[in-house]
PDB file of C-alpha atoms and ligand atoms in Angstrom:
ATOM      1  CA  UNK A 263     -10.171   3.020  19.658  1.00  0.00           C
ATOM      2  CA  UNK A 264      -6.755   2.771  21.239  1.00  0.00           C
ATOM      3  CA  UNK A 265      -4.509  -0.271  21.408  1.00  0.00           C
ATOM      4  CA  UNK A 266      -5.470  -0.932  25.039  1.00  0.00           C
ATOM      5  CA  UNK A 267      -8.188  -3.356  24.013  1.00  0.00           C
ATOM      6  CA  UNK A 268      -5.754  -5.173  21.695  1.00  0.00           C
ATOM      7  CA  UNK A 269      -3.183  -5.496  24.487  1.00  0.00           C
ATOM      8  CA  UNK A 270      -5.703  -6.504  27.135  1.00  0.00           C
ATOM      9  CA  UNK A 271      -6.895  -9.481  25.073  1.00  0.00           C
ATOM     10  CA  UNK A 272      -3.436 -10.975  24.639  1.00  0.00           C
ATOM     11  CA  UNK A 273      -0.639 -12.467  26.725  1.00  0.00           C
ATOM     12  CA  UNK A 274       2.594 -11.564  24.960  1.00  0.00           C
ATOM     13  CA  UNK A 275       4.624 -14.110  26.876  1.00  0.00           C
ATOM     14  CA  UNK A 276       2.522 -16.821  25.199  1.00  0.00           C
ATOM     15  CA  UNK A 277       1.340 -15.517  21.806  1.00  0.00           C
ATOM     16  CA  UNK A 278       3.871 -14.735  19.064  1.00  0.00           C
ATOM     17  CA  UNK A 279       1.793 -11.666  18.040  1.00  0.00           C
ATOM     18  CA  UNK A 280       3.421  -8.217  18.416  1.00  0.00           C
ATOM     19  CA  UNK A 281       2.710  -6.049  21.430  1.00  0.00           C
ATOM     20  CA  UNK A 282       0.581  -3.015  20.646  1.00  0.00           C
ATOM     21  CA  UNK A 283       2.261   0.368  20.401  1.00  0.00           C
ATOM     22  CA  UNK A 284       1.632   3.329  18.125  1.00  0.00           C
ATOM     23  CA  UNK A 285       3.905   3.829  15.112  1.00  0.00           C
ATOM     24  CA  UNK A 286       5.209   7.087  13.633  1.00  0.00           C
ATOM     25  CA  UNK A 287       3.523   8.275  10.425  1.00  0.00           C
ATOM     26  CA  UNK A 288       5.204   7.525   7.097  1.00  0.00           C
ATOM     27  CA  UNK A 289       4.515   8.883   3.620  1.00  0.00           C
ATOM     28  CA  UNK A 290       2.187   6.162   2.434  1.00  0.00           C
ATOM     29  CA  UNK A 291      -0.600   4.471   4.285  1.00  0.00           C
ATOM     30  CA  UNK A 292      -0.412   0.697   4.297  1.00  0.00           C
ATOM     31  CA  UNK A 293      -3.091  -1.942   4.264  1.00  0.00           C
ATOM     32  CA  UNK A 294      -3.006  -5.647   4.976  1.00  0.00           C
ATOM     33  CA  UNK A 295      -5.513  -8.454   4.637  1.00  0.00           C
ATOM     34  CA  UNK A 296      -4.754 -11.483   6.796  1.00  0.00           C
ATOM     35  CA  UNK A 297      -6.396 -14.844   6.366  1.00  0.00           C
ATOM     36  CA  UNK A 298      -7.138 -16.015   9.883  1.00  0.00           C
ATOM     37  CA  UNK A 299      -8.366 -19.488  10.590  1.00  0.00           C
ATOM     38  CA  UNK A 300      -9.402 -19.087  14.235  1.00  0.00           C
ATOM     39  CA  UNK A 301     -12.509 -20.831  15.599  1.00  0.00           C
ATOM     40  CA  UNK A 302     -13.939 -19.821  12.201  1.00  0.00           C
ATOM     41  CA  UNK A 303     -12.135 -18.935   9.004  1.00  0.00           C
ATOM     42  CA  UNK A 304     -12.269 -15.203   8.250  1.00  0.00           C
ATOM     43  CA  UNK A 305     -10.222 -12.457   6.700  1.00  0.00           C
ATOM     44  CA  UNK A 306      -8.951  -9.499   8.716  1.00  0.00           C
ATOM     45  CA  UNK A 307      -9.003  -6.299   6.701  1.00  0.00           C
ATOM     46  CA  UNK A 308      -6.724  -3.614   8.130  1.00  0.00           C
ATOM     47  CA  UNK A 309      -6.089  -0.008   7.087  1.00  0.00           C
ATOM     48  CA  UNK A 310      -3.361   2.157   8.612  1.00  0.00           C
ATOM     49  CA  UNK A 311      -4.650   5.338  10.189  1.00  0.00           C
ATOM     50  CA  UNK A 312      -3.238   7.532  12.964  1.00  0.00           C
ATOM     51  CA  UNK A 313      -0.432   5.123  13.833  1.00  0.00           C
ATOM     52  CA  UNK A 314      -2.587   2.018  14.183  1.00  0.00           C
ATOM     53  CA  UNK A 315      -4.402  -0.452  11.940  1.00  0.00           C
ATOM     54  CA  UNK A 316      -8.173   0.067  11.784  1.00  0.00           C
ATOM     55  CA  UNK A 317      -9.495  -3.487  11.592  1.00  0.00           C
ATOM     56  CA  UNK A 318     -12.531  -5.360  10.347  1.00  0.00           C
ATOM     57  CA  UNK A 319     -13.179  -9.105  10.326  1.00  0.00           C
ATOM     58  CA  UNK A 320     -14.645 -10.126   6.961  1.00  0.00           C
ATOM     59  CA  UNK A 321     -16.121 -13.654   7.192  1.00  0.00           C
ATOM     60  CA  UNK A 322     -16.258 -14.254   3.420  1.00  0.00           C
ATOM     61  CA  UNK A 323     -13.130 -12.296   2.561  1.00  0.00           C
ATOM     62  CA  UNK A 324     -12.910  -9.274   0.275  1.00  0.00           C
ATOM     63  CA  UNK A 325     -14.270  -9.357  -3.269  1.00  0.00           C
ATOM     64  CA  UNK A 326     -13.312  -7.650  -6.511  1.00  0.00           C
ATOM     65  CA  UNK A 327     -16.912  -8.010  -7.748  1.00  0.00           C
ATOM     66  CA  UNK A 328     -18.980  -4.828  -7.206  1.00  0.00           C
ATOM     67  CA  UNK A 329     -22.157  -6.895  -6.787  1.00  0.00           C
ATOM     68  CA  UNK A 330     -20.831  -8.460  -3.579  1.00  0.00           C
ATOM     69  CA  UNK A 331     -21.600  -6.810  -0.268  1.00  0.00           C
ATOM     70  CA  UNK A 332     -19.195  -8.331   2.196  1.00  0.00           C
ATOM     71  CA  UNK A 333     -20.066  -8.112   5.853  1.00  0.00           C
ATOM     72  CA  UNK A 334     -17.208  -6.505   7.787  1.00  0.00           C
ATOM     73  CA  UNK A 335     -17.302  -6.483  11.584  1.00  0.00           C
ATOM     74  CA  UNK A 336     -15.173  -3.743  13.102  1.00  0.00           C
ATOM     75  CA  UNK A 337     -12.790  -5.100  15.712  1.00  0.00           C
ATOM     76  CA  UNK A 338     -10.183  -3.478  17.942  1.00  0.00           C
ATOM     77  CA  UNK A 339      -7.347  -1.429  16.413  1.00  0.00           C
ATOM     78  CA  UNK A 340      -4.186  -3.442  15.867  1.00  0.00           C
ATOM     79  CA  UNK A 341      -0.576  -2.190  15.988  1.00  0.00           C
ATOM     80  CA  UNK A 342       1.165  -1.371  12.683  1.00  0.00           C
ATOM     81  CA  UNK A 343       3.641  -4.180  13.447  1.00  0.00           C
ATOM     82  CA  UNK A 344       0.771  -6.638  13.094  1.00  0.00           C
ATOM     83  CA  UNK A 345       0.784  -6.077   9.314  1.00  0.00           C
ATOM     84  CA  UNK A 346       3.636  -8.537   8.843  1.00  0.00           C
ATOM     85  CA  UNK A 347       2.443 -11.086  11.398  1.00  0.00           C
ATOM     86  CA  UNK A 348       2.053 -14.651  10.178  1.00  0.00           C
ATOM     87  CA  UNK A 349       2.010 -17.814  12.206  1.00  0.00           C
ATOM     88  CA  UNK A 350       0.203 -19.829  14.814  1.00  0.00           C
ATOM     89  CA  UNK A 351      -1.575 -18.297  17.776  1.00  0.00           C
ATOM     90  CA  UNK A 352      -1.387 -21.000  20.427  1.00  0.00           C
ATOM     91  CA  UNK A 353      -4.427 -22.798  21.715  1.00  0.00           C
ATOM     92  CA  UNK A 354      -6.058 -21.107  24.695  1.00  0.00           C
ATOM     93  CA  UNK A 355      -5.156 -17.628  23.429  1.00  0.00           C
ATOM     94  CA  UNK A 356      -7.394 -14.992  21.900  1.00  0.00           C
ATOM     95  CA  UNK A 357      -7.802 -15.726  18.167  1.00  0.00           C
ATOM     96  CA  UNK A 358      -6.061 -19.104  18.507  1.00  0.00           C
ATOM     97  CA  UNK A 359      -5.369 -20.609  15.091  1.00  0.00           C
ATOM     98  CA  UNK A 360      -3.355 -19.665  12.041  1.00  0.00           C
ATOM     99  CA  UNK A 361      -2.680 -16.280  10.413  1.00  0.00           C
ATOM    100  CA  UNK A 362      -1.224 -15.631   6.949  1.00  0.00           C
ATOM    101  CA  UNK A 363      -0.899 -12.395   5.021  1.00  0.00           C
ATOM    102  CA  UNK A 364      -3.312 -12.697   2.086  1.00  0.00           C
ATOM    103  CA  UNK A 365      -2.602  -9.306   0.528  1.00  0.00           C
ATOM    104  CA  UNK A 366      -0.758  -6.133   1.451  1.00  0.00           C
ATOM    105  CA  UNK A 367       0.185  -2.839  -0.110  1.00  0.00           C
ATOM    106  CA  UNK A 368      -0.671   0.822   0.183  1.00  0.00           C
ATOM    107  CA  UNK A 369      -3.936   2.715  -0.021  1.00  0.00           C
ATOM    108  CA  UNK A 370      -5.090   6.267  -0.553  1.00  0.00           C
ATOM    109  CA  UNK A 371      -8.183   7.744   1.090  1.00  0.00           C
ATOM    110  CA  UNK A 372     -10.453   9.328  -1.535  1.00  0.00           C
ATOM    111  CA  UNK A 373     -13.586  11.467  -1.577  1.00  0.00           C
ATOM    112  CA  UNK A 374     -16.902  10.983  -3.414  1.00  0.00           C
ATOM    113  CA  UNK A 375     -15.292  12.183  -6.652  1.00  0.00           C
ATOM    114  CA  UNK A 376     -12.317   9.873  -6.325  1.00  0.00           C
ATOM    115  CA  UNK A 377      -9.910  12.673  -5.386  1.00  0.00           C
ATOM    116  CA  UNK A 378      -7.218  11.793  -2.862  1.00  0.00           C
ATOM    117  CA  UNK A 379      -7.895  13.237   0.601  1.00  0.00           C
ATOM    118  CA  UNK A 380      -5.827  13.640   3.751  1.00  0.00           C
ATOM    119  CA  UNK A 381      -5.867  11.039   6.561  1.00  0.00           C
ATOM    120  CA  UNK A 382      -7.679  13.515   8.850  1.00  0.00           C
ATOM    121  CA  UNK A 383     -10.503  13.773   6.297  1.00  0.00           C
ATOM    122  CA  UNK A 384     -10.570   9.999   5.996  1.00  0.00           C
ATOM    123  CA  UNK A 385     -10.902   9.752   9.749  1.00  0.00           C
ATOM    124  CA  UNK A 386     -13.993  11.973   9.533  1.00  0.00           C
ATOM    125  CA  UNK A 387     -15.422   9.775   6.772  1.00  0.00           C
ATOM    126  CA  UNK A 388     -14.953   6.721   8.953  1.00  0.00           C
ATOM    127  CA  UNK A 389     -16.703   8.422  11.850  1.00  0.00           C
ATOM    128  CA  UNK A 390     -19.533   9.349   9.483  1.00  0.00           C
ATOM    129  CA  UNK A 391     -19.741   5.667   8.498  1.00  0.00           C
ATOM    130  CA  UNK A 392     -18.852   5.969   4.815  1.00  0.00           C
ATOM    131  CA  UNK A 393     -15.193   5.819   3.832  1.00  0.00           C
ATOM    132  CA  UNK A 394     -13.789   5.420   0.341  1.00  0.00           C
ATOM    133  CA  UNK A 395     -10.260   4.433  -0.565  1.00  0.00           C
ATOM    134  CA  UNK A 396      -8.031   3.283  -3.434  1.00  0.00           C
ATOM    135  CA  UNK A 397      -6.077   0.096  -2.914  1.00  0.00           C
ATOM    136  CA  UNK A 398      -2.754  -0.804  -4.440  1.00  0.00           C
ATOM    137  CA  UNK A 399      -2.227  -4.435  -3.556  1.00  0.00           C
ATOM    138  CA  UNK A 400      -1.526  -7.662  -5.379  1.00  0.00           C
ATOM    139  CA  UNK A 401      -5.110  -8.944  -5.242  1.00  0.00           C
ATOM    140  CA  UNK A 402      -7.018  -5.845  -4.183  1.00  0.00           C
ATOM    141  CA  UNK A 403      -6.807  -2.983  -6.634  1.00  0.00           C
ATOM    142  CA  UNK A 404      -8.831   0.132  -7.298  1.00  0.00           C
ATOM    143  CA  UNK A 405     -11.610   1.817  -5.392  1.00  0.00           C
ATOM    144  CA  UNK A 406     -13.479   0.378  -2.413  1.00  0.00           C
ATOM    145  CA  UNK A 407     -15.796   1.623   0.301  1.00  0.00           C
ATOM    146  CA  UNK A 408     -16.535   0.674   3.875  1.00  0.00           C
ATOM    147  CA  UNK A 409     -20.074   1.609   4.805  1.00  0.00           C
ATOM    148  CA  UNK A 410     -21.520   1.406   8.295  1.00  0.00           C
ATOM    149  CA  UNK A 411     -24.863  -0.387   8.424  1.00  0.00           C
ATOM    150  CA  UNK A 412     -26.202   2.009  11.074  1.00  0.00           C
ATOM    151  CA  UNK A 413     -27.392  -0.961  13.124  1.00  0.00           C
ATOM    152  CA  UNK A 414     -24.491  -0.434  15.496  1.00  0.00           C
ATOM    153  CA  UNK A 415     -20.925   0.882  15.370  1.00  0.00           C
ATOM    154  CA  UNK A 416     -19.456  -2.486  14.491  1.00  0.00           C
ATOM    155  CA  UNK A 417     -21.459  -3.692  11.494  1.00  0.00           C
ATOM    156  CA  UNK A 418     -20.095  -2.525   8.138  1.00  0.00           C
ATOM    157  CA  UNK A 419     -20.115  -3.593   4.502  1.00  0.00           C
ATOM    158  CA  UNK A 420     -16.998  -3.792   2.357  1.00  0.00           C
ATOM    159  CA  UNK A 421     -17.827  -2.856  -1.229  1.00  0.00           C
ATOM    160  CA  UNK A 422     -15.853  -2.809  -4.468  1.00  0.00           C
ATOM    161  CA  UNK A 423     -16.596   0.064  -6.826  1.00  0.00           C
ATOM    162  CA  UNK A 424     -16.957  -0.379 -10.558  1.00  0.00           C
ATOM    163  CA  UNK A 425     -13.635   0.476 -12.185  1.00  0.00           C
ATOM    164  CA  UNK A 426     -11.114  -1.061 -14.561  1.00  0.00           C
ATOM    165  CA  UNK A 427      -9.972  -3.511 -11.878  1.00  0.00           C
ATOM    166  CA  UNK A 428     -13.435  -4.792 -10.948  1.00  0.00           C
ATOM    167  CA  UNK A 429     -14.622  -8.203 -12.104  1.00  0.00           C
ATOM    168  CA  UNK A 430     -18.079  -9.470 -12.996  1.00  0.00           C
ATOM    169  CA  UNK A 431     -16.948 -13.026 -12.300  1.00  0.00           C
ATOM    170  CA  UNK A 432     -17.660 -14.831  -9.056  1.00  0.00           C
ATOM    171  CA  UNK A 433     -14.900 -13.908  -6.624  1.00  0.00           C
ATOM    172  CA  UNK A 434     -13.645 -16.335  -4.002  1.00  0.00           C
ATOM    173  CA  UNK A 435     -10.713 -15.050  -1.944  1.00  0.00           C
ATOM    174  CA  UNK A 436      -9.802 -18.645  -1.041  1.00  0.00           C
ATOM    175  CA  UNK A 437      -8.669 -19.133  -4.643  1.00  0.00           C
ATOM    176  CA  UNK A 438      -5.879 -16.624  -3.986  1.00  0.00           C
ATOM    177  CA  UNK A 439      -4.858 -17.980  -0.578  1.00  0.00           C
ATOM    178  CA  UNK A 440      -1.331 -19.264  -0.017  1.00  0.00           C
ATOM    179  CA  UNK A 441      -0.727 -23.001  -0.194  1.00  0.00           C
ATOM    180  CA  UNK A 442       0.355 -22.978   3.444  1.00  0.00           C
ATOM    181  CA  UNK A 443      -2.962 -21.369   4.461  1.00  0.00           C
ATOM    182  CA  UNK A 444      -4.979 -23.977   2.599  1.00  0.00           C
ATOM    183  CA  UNK A 445      -2.835 -26.796   3.960  1.00  0.00           C
ATOM    184  CA  UNK A 446      -3.499 -25.617   7.519  1.00  0.00           C
ATOM    185  CA  UNK A 447      -7.244 -25.489   6.888  1.00  0.00           C
ATOM    186  CA  UNK A 448      -7.199 -28.947   5.321  1.00  0.00           C
ATOM    187  CA  UNK A 449      -5.486 -30.319   8.425  1.00  0.00           C
ATOM    188  CA  UNK A 450      -8.005 -28.584  10.660  1.00  0.00           C
ATOM    189  CA  UNK A 451     -10.898 -29.960   8.612  1.00  0.00           C
ATOM    190  CA  UNK A 452      -9.466 -33.462   8.835  1.00  0.00           C
ATOM    191  CA  UNK A 453      -9.371 -33.055  12.601  1.00  0.00           C
ATOM    192  CA  UNK A 454      -5.583 -33.337  12.717  1.00  0.00           C
ATOM    193  CA  UNK A 455      -5.330 -29.964  14.393  1.00  0.00           C
ATOM    194  CA  UNK A 456      -7.675 -28.759  17.062  1.00  0.00           C
ATOM    195  CA  UNK A 457      -8.131 -25.285  18.383  1.00  0.00           C
ATOM    196  CA  UNK A 458     -10.052 -24.933  21.586  1.00  0.00           C
ATOM    197  CA  UNK A 459     -11.225 -21.627  22.885  1.00  0.00           C
ATOM    198  CA  UNK A 460     -10.454 -20.716  26.454  1.00  0.00           C
TER     199      UNK A 460
HETATM  200 MN1  LIG B 772      -9.031 -12.371  13.134  1.00  0.00          MN
END
């Protein structure tokens, strides 16, 4: 997927989101998870690859519990600049609502044996519908997988692997959300803020 779809959905004279362009490769691959209260609350899970952010919308948010299978709907690639985006997307725009960074850091693509692999290999894994990676974030740590459900290209599961970082406790990503994120949602739930779709 290119950034054309990303750009075509947005009007950059109205939305504060960054315009989509490809970024030059750096040493480490970054990831970001953004909490996005649009028409529905969800988490956007993004992994840098080939100068863009591969993106999935995760309705329940990521989990550090290996028993959880979190639905992850693949969405259009986002520009690398999007990784630092926080703020309000105005009413009437695509994804109207509020975005906050929930977690960010770097990640390493890994193979079945947990050995680090090159981005090109990771790209192949993604195309094959089974990609493993090691996350180094504040909330998300250790090994994860994204597995395509084979129903269609877009439906994936985000899974935590058993490792020293995994928890057996119930995991609710909302418990780690910023105060500002929760305050926005509280206002929305009280009906003080409205967000209409186009
Ligand atoms: Mn979103």
